[in-house]
Coordinates of C-alpha atoms (C1' of nucleotides) in Angstrom, one line a residue:
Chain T
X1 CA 16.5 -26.8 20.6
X2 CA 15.5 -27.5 17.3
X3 CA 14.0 -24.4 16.5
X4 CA 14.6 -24.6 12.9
X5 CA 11.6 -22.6 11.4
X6 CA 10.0 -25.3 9.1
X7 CA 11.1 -28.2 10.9
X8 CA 8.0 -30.4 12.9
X9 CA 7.7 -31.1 15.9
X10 CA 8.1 -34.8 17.8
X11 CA 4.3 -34.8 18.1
X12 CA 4.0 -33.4 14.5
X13 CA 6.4 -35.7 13.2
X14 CA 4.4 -39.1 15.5
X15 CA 1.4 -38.2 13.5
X16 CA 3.0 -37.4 10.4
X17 CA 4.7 -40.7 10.6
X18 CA 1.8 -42.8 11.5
X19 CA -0.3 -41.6 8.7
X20 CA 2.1 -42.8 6.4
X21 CA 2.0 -45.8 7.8
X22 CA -1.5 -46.0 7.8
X23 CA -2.3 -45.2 4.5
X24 CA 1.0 -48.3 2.9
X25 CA -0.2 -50.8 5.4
X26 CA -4.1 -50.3 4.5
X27 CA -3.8 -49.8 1.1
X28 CA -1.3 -52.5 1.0
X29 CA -3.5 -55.0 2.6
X30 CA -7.1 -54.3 1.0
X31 CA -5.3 -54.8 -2.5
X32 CA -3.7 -57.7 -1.6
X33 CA -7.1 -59.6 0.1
X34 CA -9.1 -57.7 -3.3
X35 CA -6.0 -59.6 -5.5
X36 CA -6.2 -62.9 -3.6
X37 CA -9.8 -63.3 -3.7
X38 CA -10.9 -62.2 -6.9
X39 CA -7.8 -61.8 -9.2
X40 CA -8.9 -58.0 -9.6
X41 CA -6.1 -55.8 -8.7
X42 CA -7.1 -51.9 -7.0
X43 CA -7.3 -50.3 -10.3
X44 CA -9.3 -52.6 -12.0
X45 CA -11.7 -52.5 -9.4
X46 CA -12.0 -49.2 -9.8
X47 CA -12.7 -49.4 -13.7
X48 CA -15.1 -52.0 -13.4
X49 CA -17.2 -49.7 -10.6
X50 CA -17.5 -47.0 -13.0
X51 CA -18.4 -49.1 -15.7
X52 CA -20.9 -50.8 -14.3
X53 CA -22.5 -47.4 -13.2
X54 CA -23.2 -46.6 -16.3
X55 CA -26.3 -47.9 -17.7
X56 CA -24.9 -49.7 -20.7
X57 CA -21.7 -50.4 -19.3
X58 CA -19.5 -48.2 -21.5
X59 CA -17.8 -44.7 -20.7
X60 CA -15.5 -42.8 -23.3
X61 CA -12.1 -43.1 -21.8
X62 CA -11.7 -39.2 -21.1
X63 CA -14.7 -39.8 -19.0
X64 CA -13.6 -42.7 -16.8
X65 CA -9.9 -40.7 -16.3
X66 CA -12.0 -37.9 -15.2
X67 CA -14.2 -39.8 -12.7
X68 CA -11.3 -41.8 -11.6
X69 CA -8.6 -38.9 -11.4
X70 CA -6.2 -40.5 -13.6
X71 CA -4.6 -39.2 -16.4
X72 CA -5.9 -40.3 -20.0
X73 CA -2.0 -42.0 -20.8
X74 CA -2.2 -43.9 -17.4
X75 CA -5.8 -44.7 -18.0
X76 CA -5.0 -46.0 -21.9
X77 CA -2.3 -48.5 -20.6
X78 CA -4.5 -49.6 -18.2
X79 CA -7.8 -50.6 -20.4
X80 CA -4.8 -51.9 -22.8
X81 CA -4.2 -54.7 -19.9
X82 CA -7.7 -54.9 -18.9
X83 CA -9.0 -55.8 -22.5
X84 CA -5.9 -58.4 -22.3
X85 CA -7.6 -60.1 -20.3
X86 CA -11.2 -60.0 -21.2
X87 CA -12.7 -57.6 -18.7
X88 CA -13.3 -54.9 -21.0
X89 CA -13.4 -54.1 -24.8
X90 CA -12.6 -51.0 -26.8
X91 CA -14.9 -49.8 -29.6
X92 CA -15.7 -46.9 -31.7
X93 CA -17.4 -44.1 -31.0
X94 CA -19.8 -43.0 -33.2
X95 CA -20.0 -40.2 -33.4
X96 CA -16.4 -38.7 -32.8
X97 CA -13.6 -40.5 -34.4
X98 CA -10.9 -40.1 -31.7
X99 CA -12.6 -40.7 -29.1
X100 CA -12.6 -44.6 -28.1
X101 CA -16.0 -46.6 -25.4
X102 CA -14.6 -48.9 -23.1
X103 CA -17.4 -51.2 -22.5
X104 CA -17.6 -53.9 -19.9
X105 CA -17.8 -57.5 -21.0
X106 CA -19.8 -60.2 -19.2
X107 CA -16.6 -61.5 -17.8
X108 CA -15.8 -58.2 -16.5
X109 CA -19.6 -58.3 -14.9
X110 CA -18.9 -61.0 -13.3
X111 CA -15.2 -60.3 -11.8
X112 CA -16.9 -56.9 -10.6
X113 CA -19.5 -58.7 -9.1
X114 CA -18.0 -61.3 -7.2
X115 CA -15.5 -58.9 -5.9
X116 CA -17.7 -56.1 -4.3
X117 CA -19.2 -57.6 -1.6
X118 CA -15.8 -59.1 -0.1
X119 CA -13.8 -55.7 -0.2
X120 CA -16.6 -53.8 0.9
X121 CA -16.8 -55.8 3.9
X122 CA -12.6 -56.3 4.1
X123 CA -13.0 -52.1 4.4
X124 CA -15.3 -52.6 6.8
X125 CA -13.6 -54.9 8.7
X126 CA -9.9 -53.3 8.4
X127 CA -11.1 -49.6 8.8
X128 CA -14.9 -48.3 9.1
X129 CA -15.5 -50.5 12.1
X130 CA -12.6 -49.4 14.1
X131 CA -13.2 -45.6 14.2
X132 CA -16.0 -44.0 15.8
X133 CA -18.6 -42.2 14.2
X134 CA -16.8 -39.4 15.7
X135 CA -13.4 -39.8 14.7
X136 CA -14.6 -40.6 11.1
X137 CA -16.7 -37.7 10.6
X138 CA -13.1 -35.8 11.5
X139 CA -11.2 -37.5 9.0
X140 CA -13.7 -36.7 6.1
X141 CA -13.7 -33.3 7.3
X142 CA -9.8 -33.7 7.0
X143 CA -9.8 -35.1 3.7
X144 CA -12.3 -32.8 2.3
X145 CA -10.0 -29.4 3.6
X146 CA -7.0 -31.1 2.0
X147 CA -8.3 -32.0 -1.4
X148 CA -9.9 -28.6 -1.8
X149 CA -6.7 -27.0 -1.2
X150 CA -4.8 -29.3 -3.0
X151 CA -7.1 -28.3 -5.7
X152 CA -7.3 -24.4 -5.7
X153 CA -2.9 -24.3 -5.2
X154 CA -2.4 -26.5 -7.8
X155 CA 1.8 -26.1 -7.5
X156 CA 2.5 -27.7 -10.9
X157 CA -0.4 -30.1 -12.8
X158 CA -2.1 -32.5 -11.0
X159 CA -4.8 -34.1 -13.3
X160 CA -7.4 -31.5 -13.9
X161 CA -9.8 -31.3 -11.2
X162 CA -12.3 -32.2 -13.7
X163 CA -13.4 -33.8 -11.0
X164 CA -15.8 -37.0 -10.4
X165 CA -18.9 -34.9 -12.3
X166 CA -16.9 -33.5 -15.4
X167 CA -19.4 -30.5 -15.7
X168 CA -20.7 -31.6 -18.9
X169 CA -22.4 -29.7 -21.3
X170 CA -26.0 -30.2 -22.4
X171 CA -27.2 -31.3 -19.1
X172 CA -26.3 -34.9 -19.0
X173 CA -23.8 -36.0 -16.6
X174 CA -23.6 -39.3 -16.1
X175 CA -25.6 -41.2 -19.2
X176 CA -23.4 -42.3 -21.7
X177 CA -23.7 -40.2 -24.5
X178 CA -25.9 -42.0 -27.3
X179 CA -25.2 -40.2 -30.5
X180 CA -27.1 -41.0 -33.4
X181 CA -26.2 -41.2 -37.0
Chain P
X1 CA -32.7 -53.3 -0.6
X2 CA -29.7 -51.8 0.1
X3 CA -29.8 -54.0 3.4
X4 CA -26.7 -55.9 2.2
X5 CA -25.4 -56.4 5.8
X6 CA -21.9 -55.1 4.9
X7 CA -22.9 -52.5 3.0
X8 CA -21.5 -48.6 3.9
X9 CA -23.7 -45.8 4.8
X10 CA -23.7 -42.7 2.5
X11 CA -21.7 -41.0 5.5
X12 CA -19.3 -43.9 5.5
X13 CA -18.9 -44.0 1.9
X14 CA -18.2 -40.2 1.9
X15 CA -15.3 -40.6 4.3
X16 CA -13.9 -43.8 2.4
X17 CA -14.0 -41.8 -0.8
X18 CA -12.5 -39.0 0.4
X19 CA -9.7 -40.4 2.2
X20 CA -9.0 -42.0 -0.6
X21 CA -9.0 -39.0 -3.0
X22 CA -7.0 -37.3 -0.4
X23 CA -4.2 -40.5 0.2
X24 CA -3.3 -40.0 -3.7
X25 CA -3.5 -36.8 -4.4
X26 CA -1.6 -35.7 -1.6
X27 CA 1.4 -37.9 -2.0
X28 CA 1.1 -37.4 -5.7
X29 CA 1.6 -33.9 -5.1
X30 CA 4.7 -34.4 -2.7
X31 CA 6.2 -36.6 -4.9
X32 CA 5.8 -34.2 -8.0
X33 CA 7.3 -31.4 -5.9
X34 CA 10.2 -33.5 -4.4
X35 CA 11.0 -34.8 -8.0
X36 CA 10.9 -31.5 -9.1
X37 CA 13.0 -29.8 -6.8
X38 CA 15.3 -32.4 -6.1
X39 CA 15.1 -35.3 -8.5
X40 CA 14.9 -37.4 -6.1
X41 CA 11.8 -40.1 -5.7
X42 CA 9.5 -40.4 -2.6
X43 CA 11.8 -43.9 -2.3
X44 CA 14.7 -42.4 -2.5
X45 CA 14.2 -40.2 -0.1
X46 CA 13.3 -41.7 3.1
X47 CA 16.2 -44.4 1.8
X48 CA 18.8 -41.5 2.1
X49 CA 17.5 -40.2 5.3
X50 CA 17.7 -43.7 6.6
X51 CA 21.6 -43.6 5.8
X52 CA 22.3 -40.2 7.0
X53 CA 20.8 -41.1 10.0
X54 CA 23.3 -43.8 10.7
X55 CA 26.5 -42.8 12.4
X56 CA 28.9 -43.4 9.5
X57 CA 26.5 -43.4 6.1
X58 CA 26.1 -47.1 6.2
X59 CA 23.4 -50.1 6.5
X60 CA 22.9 -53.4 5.9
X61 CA 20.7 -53.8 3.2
X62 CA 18.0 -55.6 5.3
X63 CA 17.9 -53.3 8.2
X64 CA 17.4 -50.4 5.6
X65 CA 14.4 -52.9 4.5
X66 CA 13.1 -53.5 8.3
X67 CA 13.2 -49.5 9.2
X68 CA 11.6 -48.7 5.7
X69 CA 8.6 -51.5 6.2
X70 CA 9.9 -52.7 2.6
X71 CA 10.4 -56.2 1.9
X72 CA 14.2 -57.2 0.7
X73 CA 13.7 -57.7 -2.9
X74 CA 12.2 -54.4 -3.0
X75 CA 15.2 -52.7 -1.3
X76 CA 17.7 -54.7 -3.3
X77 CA 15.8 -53.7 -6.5
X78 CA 15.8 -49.8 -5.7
X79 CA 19.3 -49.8 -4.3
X80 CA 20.5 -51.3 -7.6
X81 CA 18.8 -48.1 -9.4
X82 CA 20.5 -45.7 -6.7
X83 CA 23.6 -46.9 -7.4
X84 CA 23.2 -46.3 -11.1
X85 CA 22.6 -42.9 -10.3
X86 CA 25.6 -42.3 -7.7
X87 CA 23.6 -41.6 -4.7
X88 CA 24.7 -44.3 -2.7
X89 CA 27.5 -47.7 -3.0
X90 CA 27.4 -51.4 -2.3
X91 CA 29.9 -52.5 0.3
X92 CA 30.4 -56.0 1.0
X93 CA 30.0 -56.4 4.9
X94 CA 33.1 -57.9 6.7
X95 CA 32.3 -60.4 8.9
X96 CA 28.9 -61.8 7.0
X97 CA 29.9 -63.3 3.4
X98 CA 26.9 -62.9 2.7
X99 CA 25.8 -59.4 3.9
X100 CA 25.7 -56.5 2.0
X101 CA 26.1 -52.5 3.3
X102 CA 24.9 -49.8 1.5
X103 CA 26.5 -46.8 1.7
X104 CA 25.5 -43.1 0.9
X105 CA 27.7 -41.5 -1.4
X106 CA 29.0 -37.4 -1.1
X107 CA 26.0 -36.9 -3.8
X108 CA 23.7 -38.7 -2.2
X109 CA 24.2 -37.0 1.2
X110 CA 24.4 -33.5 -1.3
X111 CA 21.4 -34.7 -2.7
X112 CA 19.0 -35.5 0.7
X113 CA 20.3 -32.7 2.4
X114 CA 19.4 -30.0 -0.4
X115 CA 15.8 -32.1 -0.6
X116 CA 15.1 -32.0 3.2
X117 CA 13.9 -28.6 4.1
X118 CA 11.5 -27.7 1.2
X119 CA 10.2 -31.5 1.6
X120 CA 9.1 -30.8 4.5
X121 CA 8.6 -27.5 4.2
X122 CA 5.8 -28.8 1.6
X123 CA 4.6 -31.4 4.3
X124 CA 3.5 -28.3 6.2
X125 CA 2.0 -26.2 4.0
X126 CA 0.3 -29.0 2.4
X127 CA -0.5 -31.1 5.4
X128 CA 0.4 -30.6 8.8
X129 CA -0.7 -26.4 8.8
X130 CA -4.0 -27.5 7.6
X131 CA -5.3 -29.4 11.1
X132 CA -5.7 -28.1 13.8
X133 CA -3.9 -30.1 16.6
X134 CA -7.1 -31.7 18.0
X135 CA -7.2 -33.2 14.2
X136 CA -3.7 -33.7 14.0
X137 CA -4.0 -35.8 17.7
X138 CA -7.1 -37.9 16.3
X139 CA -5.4 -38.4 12.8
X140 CA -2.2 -39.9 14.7
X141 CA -4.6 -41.9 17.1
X142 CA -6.5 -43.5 14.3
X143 CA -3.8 -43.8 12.2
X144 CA -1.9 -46.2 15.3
X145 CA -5.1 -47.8 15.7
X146 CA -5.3 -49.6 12.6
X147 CA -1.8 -50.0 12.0
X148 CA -1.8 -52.5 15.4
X149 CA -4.8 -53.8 13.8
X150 CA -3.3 -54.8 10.9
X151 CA -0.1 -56.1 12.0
X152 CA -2.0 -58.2 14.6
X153 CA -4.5 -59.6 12.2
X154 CA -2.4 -60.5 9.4
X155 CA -4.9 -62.1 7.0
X156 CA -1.6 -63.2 4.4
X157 CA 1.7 -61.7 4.4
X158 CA 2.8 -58.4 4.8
X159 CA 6.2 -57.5 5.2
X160 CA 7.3 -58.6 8.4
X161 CA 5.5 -56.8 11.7
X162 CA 9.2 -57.2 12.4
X163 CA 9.3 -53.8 13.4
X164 CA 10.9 -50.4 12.2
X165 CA 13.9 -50.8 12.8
X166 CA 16.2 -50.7 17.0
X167 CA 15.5 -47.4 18.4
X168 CA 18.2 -45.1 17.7
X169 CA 21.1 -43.5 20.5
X170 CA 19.8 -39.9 21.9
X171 CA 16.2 -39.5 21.9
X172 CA 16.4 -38.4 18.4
X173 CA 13.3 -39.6 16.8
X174 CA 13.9 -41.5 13.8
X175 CA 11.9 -39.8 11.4
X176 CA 13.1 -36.5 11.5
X177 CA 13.9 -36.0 7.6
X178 CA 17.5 -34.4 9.3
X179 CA 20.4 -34.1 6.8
X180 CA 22.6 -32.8 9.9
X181 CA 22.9 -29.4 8.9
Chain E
dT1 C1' 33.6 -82.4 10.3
dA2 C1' 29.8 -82.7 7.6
dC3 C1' 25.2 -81.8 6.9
dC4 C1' 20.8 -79.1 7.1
dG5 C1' 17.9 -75.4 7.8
dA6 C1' 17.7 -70.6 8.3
dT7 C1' 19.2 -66.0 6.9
dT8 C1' 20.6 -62.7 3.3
dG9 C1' 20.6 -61.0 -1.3
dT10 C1' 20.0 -61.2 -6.4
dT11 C1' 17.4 -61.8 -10.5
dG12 C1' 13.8 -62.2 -14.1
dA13 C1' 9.1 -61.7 -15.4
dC14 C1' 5.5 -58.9 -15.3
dG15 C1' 1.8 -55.4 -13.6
dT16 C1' 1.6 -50.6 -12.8
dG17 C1' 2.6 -45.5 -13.2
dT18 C1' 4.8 -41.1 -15.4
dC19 C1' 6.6 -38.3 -18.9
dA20 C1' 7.3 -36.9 -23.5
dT21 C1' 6.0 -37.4 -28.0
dG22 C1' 3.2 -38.7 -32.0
dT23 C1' -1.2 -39.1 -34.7
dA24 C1' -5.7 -38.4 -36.0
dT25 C1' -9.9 -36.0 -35.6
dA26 C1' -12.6 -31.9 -34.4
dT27 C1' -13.5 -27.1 -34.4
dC28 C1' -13.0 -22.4 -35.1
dG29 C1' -11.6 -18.0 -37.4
dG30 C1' -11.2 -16.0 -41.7
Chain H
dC1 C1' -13.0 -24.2 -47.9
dC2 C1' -8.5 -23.6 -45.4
dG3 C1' -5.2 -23.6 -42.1
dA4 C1' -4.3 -23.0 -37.0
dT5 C1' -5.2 -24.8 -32.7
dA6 C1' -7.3 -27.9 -29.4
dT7 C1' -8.9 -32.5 -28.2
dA8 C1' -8.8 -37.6 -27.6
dC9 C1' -6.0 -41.3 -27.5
dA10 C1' -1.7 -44.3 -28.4
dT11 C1' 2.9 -45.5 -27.5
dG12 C1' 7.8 -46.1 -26.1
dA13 C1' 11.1 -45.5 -22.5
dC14 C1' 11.8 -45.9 -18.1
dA15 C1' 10.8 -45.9 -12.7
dC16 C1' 8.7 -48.6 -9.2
dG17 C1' 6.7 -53.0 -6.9
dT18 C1' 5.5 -57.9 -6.3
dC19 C1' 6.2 -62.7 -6.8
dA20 C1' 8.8 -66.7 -7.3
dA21 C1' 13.0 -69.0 -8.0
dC22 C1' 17.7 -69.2 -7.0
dA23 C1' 22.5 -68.7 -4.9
dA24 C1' 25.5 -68.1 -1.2
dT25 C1' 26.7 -68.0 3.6
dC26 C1' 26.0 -68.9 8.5
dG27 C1' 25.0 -71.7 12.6
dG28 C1' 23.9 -75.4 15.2
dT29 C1' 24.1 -80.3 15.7
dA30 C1' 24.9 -85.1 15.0

DNA sequence: TACCGATTGTTGACGTGTCATGTATATCGG
DNA sequence: CCGATATACATGACACGTCAACAATCGGTA
């Protein structure tokens, strides 16, 4: 019964199910414990990592959307609500007058700091430690099949795969640029 | 150095990072091509296959919550946007003043039933076709593993562990997105 | 019966995300 | 140098989610 060509199968459907489930709960719960302990919300954590990657703390916009996957609007209302509150400022770019440095204040710094360590280990704790080295390497093989074909069927736009290195022209990747006048 | 005793291992990281690339892109991309096809949200679909799966097109709004895993105000919130757009009604429920039933509208059940087979039609092509069934297995064992983990250790609140919903009649499992054909 | 706590929903404020559109600057061909 | 096109970003409208406060009903019990 059931046959129905497309359809998926009770075992297909178990998994199928579960992984959903998996992925709300988790997330769910690690941005909750990352809200609750340091006022930093998922996305903001994010931000503040790439920020503080950078050796002076300050990435054109385009450059964080790109290393974060977002797109440039959702990224612009974000730093909008993160300069709100102090953890990041805009300024000018010298250099090129549209484009806009989101630079990380002390305040930021400090929020970024005191959060790591806790979510790191609240990963830890909630996911890493309960799989096997086994069943983990799996999964990154998973995850690695499925964004690369995600990537090369791209069925309507997903955010460029610029990707987390934006091939970048000139040979520097990851330096914030530091024009001259 | 890096001996920060919660730290993760470059292999770990990997997986983290690539899970979570994976987690967003992929139910970006579903959620793009359910919209586009069938104008019809990620929400509003598993809250219309809910309804169709009941007998006669109708559940209390908190049971839709409990089978959904979505807490109340959520629901209430969504189902007041639903209505707006004719997919399903608000019913008051005769025998509890204070009850409410939601109802699936002709459109609505027009709407999930067109959705249904090229939704999951995507799920395959994107997801399920990609692994082989030894990776499917693991993904579902993992993915049951840390869901029990997580609704035993609840750290705060998440919505209720109070579970998805009573088991359905017929051995039907729940989660087949089945707009009786 | 009358009260009290628990259950069921609604609502408003606000953070977050998407889409479409608008504006300014940069860059390139002529 | 000029105009066409592309790039970088902002913005407004709206969908979605969470939290906290509130309102109404139900149920048991004194």
């Amino acid at each position: 019964m059931d046959e129905t060509p497309g359809w998926l199968t009770p075992t297909e459907q178990h998994a199928w199910r579960s992984f959903l489930r998996m992925q709300e709960k988790l997330a769910a719960r690690l941005g909750r414990e990352l809200l609750a302990d340091s006022k930093l919300s998922t996305p903001d954590y994010g931000v503040l990592v790439e920020l503080t990657d950078a050796p002076d703390g300050r990435r054109r916009l385009q450059d964080l959307a790109g290393a974060l996957e977002r797109e440039q609007s959702r990224m612009s209302h974000h730093v909008a609500r993160m300069v709100k509150r102090g953890l990041v400022v805009r300024e000018e770019c010298a250099g090129d007058g549209r484009g806009v440095l989101v630079a990380i204040t002390p305040a930021g710094r400090e929020a970024i700091e005191a959060a790591a360590p806790q979510h790191v280990s609240a990963v830890r704790r909630l996911f890493i430690d309960r799989l096997t080295p086994e069943e983990l390497d799996t999964l990154a093989r998973i995850s690695d099949r499925i964004v690369a074909a995600l990537e090369r069927e791209p069925g309507r736009a997903d955010p460029p795969p610029g990707g987390p290195a934006a091939p970048r022209a000139g040979g520097r990747s990851r330096h914030a640029p530091r024009p001259k006048p």
